[in-house]
Coordinates of C-alpha atoms and ligand atoms in Angstrom, one line a residue:
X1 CA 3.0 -20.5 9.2
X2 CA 5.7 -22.7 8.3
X3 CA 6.7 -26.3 6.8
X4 CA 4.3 -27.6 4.2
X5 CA 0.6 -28.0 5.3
X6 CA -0.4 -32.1 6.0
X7 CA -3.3 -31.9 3.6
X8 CA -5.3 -28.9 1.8
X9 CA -8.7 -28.1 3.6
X10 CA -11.7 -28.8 2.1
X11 CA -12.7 -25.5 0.1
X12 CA -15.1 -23.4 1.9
X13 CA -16.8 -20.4 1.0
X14 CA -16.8 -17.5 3.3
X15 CA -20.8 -17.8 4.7
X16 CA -19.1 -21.2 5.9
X17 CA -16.5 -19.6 8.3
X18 CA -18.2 -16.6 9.9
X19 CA -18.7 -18.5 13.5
X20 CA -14.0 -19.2 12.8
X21 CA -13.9 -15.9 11.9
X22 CA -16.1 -14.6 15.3
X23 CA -14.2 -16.5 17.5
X24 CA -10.7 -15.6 15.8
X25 CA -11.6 -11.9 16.4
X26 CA -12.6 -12.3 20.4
X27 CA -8.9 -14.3 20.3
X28 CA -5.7 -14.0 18.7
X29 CA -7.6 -10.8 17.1
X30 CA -6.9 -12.1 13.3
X31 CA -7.7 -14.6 11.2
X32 CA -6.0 -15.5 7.5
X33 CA -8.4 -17.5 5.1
X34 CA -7.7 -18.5 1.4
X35 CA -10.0 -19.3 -1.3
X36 CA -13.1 -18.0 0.8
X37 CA -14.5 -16.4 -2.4
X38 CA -15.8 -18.2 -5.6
X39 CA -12.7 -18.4 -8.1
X40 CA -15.0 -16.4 -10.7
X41 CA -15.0 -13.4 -8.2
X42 CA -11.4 -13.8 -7.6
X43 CA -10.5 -13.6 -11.2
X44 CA -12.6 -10.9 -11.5
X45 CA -11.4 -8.4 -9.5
X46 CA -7.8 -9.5 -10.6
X47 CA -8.7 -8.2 -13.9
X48 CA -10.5 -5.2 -12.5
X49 CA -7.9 -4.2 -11.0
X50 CA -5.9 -4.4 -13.8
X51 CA -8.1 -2.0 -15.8
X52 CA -8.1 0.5 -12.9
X53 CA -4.3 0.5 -12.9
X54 CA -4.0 4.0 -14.6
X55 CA -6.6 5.4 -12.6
X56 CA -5.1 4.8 -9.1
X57 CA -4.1 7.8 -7.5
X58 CA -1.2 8.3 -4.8
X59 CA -2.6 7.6 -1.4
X60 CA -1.8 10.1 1.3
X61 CA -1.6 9.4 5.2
X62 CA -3.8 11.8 7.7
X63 CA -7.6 13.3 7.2
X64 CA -9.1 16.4 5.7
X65 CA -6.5 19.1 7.2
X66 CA -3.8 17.0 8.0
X67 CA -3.6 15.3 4.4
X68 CA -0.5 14.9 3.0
X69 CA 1.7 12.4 0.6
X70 CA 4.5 11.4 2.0
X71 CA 7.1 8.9 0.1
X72 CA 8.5 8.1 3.2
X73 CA 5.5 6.2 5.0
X74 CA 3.5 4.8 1.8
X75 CA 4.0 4.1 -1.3
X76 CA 0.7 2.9 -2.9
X77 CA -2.0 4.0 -5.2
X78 CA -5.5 3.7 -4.5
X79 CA -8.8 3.6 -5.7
X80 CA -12.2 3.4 -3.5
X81 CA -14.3 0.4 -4.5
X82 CA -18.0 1.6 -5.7
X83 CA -21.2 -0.9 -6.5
X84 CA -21.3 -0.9 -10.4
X85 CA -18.8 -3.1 -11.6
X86 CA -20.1 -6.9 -11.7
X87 CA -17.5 -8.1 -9.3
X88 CA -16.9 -4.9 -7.2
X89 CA -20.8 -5.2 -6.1
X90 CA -20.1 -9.0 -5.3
X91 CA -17.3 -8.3 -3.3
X92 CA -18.7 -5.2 -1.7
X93 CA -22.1 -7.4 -0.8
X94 CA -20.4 -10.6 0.7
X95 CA -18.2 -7.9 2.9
X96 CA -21.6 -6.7 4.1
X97 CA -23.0 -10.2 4.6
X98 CA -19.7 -10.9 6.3
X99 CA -20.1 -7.0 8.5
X100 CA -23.7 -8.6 9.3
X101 CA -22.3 -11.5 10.4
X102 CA -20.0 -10.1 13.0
X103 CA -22.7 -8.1 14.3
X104 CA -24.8 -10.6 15.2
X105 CA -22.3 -13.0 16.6
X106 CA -20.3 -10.6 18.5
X107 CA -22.5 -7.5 18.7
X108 CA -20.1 -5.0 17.4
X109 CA -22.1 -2.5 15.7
X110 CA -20.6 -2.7 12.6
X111 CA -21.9 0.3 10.9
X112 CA -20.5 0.1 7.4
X113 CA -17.5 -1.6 5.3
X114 CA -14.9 0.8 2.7
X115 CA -12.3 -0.8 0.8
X116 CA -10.1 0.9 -2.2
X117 CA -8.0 -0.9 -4.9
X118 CA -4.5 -0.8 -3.5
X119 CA -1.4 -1.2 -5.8
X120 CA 2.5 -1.3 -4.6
X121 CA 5.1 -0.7 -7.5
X122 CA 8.0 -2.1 -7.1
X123 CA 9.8 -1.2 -4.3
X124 CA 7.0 0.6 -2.4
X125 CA 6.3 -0.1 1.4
X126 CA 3.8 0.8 4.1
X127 CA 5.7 1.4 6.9
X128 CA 4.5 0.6 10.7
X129 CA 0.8 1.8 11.3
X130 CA -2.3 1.7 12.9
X131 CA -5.7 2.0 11.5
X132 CA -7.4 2.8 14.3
X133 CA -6.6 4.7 17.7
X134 CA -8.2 2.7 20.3
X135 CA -11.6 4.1 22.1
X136 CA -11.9 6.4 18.6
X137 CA -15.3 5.6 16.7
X138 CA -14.2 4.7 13.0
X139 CA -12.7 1.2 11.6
X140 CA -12.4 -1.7 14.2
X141 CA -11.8 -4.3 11.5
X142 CA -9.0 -4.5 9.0
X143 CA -9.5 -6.8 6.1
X144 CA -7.1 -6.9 3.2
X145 CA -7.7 -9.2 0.2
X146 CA -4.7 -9.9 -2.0
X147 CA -5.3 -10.2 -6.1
X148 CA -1.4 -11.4 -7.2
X149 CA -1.9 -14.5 -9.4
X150 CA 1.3 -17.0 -8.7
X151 CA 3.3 -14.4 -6.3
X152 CA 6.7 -15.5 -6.0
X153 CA 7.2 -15.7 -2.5
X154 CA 10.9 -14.9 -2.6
X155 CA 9.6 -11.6 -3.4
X156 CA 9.2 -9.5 -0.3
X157 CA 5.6 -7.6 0.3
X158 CA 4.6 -9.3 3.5
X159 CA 2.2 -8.0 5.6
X160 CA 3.7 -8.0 9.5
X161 CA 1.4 -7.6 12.3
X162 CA 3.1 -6.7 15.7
X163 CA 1.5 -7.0 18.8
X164 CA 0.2 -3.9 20.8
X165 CA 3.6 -3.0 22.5
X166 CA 5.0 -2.9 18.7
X167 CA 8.2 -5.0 19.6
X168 CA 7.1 -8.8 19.0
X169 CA 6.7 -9.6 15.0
X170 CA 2.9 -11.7 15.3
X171 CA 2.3 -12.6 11.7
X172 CA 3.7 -12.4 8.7
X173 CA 1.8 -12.8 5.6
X174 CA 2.4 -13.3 1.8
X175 CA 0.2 -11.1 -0.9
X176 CA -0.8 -14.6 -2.8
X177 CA -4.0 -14.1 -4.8
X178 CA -7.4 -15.2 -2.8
X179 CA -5.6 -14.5 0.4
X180 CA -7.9 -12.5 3.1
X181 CA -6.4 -11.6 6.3
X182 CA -9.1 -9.6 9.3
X183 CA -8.0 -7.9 12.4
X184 CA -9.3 -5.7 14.9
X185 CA -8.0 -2.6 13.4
X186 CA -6.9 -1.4 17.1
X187 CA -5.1 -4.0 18.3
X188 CA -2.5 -4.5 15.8
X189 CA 0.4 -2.2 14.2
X190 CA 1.1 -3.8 11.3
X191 CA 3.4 -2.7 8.2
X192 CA 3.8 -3.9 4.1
X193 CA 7.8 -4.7 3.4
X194 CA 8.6 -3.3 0.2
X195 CA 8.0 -6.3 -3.4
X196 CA 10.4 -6.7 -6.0
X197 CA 7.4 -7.1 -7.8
X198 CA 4.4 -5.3 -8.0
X199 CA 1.4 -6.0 -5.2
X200 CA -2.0 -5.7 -5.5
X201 CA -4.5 -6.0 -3.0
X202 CA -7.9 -4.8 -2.1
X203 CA -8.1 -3.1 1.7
X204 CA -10.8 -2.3 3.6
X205 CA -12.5 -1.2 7.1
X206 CA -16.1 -2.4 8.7
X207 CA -16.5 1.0 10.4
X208 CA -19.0 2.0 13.5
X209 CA -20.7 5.6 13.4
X210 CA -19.3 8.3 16.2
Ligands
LIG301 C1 -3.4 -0.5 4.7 C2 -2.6 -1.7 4.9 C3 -1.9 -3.9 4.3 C4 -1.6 -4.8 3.0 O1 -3.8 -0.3 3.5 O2 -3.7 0.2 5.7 O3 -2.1 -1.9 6.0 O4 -1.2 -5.9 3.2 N1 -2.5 -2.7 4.0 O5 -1.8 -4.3 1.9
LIG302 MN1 -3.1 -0.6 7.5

């Protein structure tokens, strides 16, 4: 991910890349794509965001009894994504086209996909995490779509993914807007550095049924 790229690829939409995206999944495990979704969508969901803002609630780490907030490992707010809003149901639908996808190509069983809004005030991290435990029914791939129009990329707010062992640094990835990064939500600890700026994203789990 560094020195300027040669040439910009051709634009692509994301129905275009599902066979990359396959094959990215069975190896390294991740995949980054930009502009996979129509500009109008993008832009959309920028400005949904925005009108959610006041709405986003603390996220907490842990299930049910184990729930808890704690400033120390996260710092964002969050709102689940539900059909109703024009470009919520667009997003939510080409991430089920997409979940389809990956079924048929790499017979996964993708059961269903969840996403919430995600905002990061200033200052706010993630710290190193797993979404999934291995062997444990639930989310086997990540996706996180970033919504921050001309992110300064001296900013901070990177997404790192380590490998398994959590020592070697894989990835690291800036928040700009129609950024969307997949992995296989077992295979890759991963943490959000902290923004001077404010970060907004959209994350989100294809699940399988226990
Ligand atoms: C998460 C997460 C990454 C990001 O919400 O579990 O790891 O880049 N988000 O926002
Ligand atoms: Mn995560």
């Amino acid at each position: 991910m560094s020195g300027t790229k040669p040439f910009s690829p051709t634009p692509r939409f994301l129905p275009e890349c599902y066979d990359e995206i396959a094959d990215a999944l069975v190896g390294p495990g991740f995949i980054i794509l930009d502009n996979v979704f129509p500009e109008s969508l993008t832009q959309g969901l920028v400005a949904l965001i925005g009108q959610r803002e006041s709405q986003l609630k603390r996220a907490g780490i842990g299930r049910e009894g184990n729930y808890q907030l704690n400033d120390l490992v996260r710092g964002d707010a969050i709102q689940w994504l539900e059909a109703g809003d024009a470009a919520a149901t667009e997003f939510l639908s080409a991430m089920d086209k997409l979940r389809q996808a990956l079924n048929e190509r790499l017979y996964l069983g993708l059961a269903d996909y969840e996403a919430h809004f995600a905002s990061y005030a200033p200052g706010a991290f993630y710290k190193k995490h797993r979404d999934a435990f291995r062997g444990k029914p639930g989310r086997k791939v990540s996706s996180v779509f970033y919504l921050n129009p001309d992110w300064d990329l001296t900013a901070g707010g990177e997404l790192v993914l380590y490998d398994e062992a959590e020592e070697q640094e894989l990835v690291r990835v800036a928040p700009e807007c129609g950024r969307l990064i997949l992995f296989l939500s077992e295979d890759f600890p991963h943490e959000v550095l902290p923004a001077r700026h404010s970060r907004q994203s959209i994350a989100g789990w294809f699940r399988i049924n226990a």
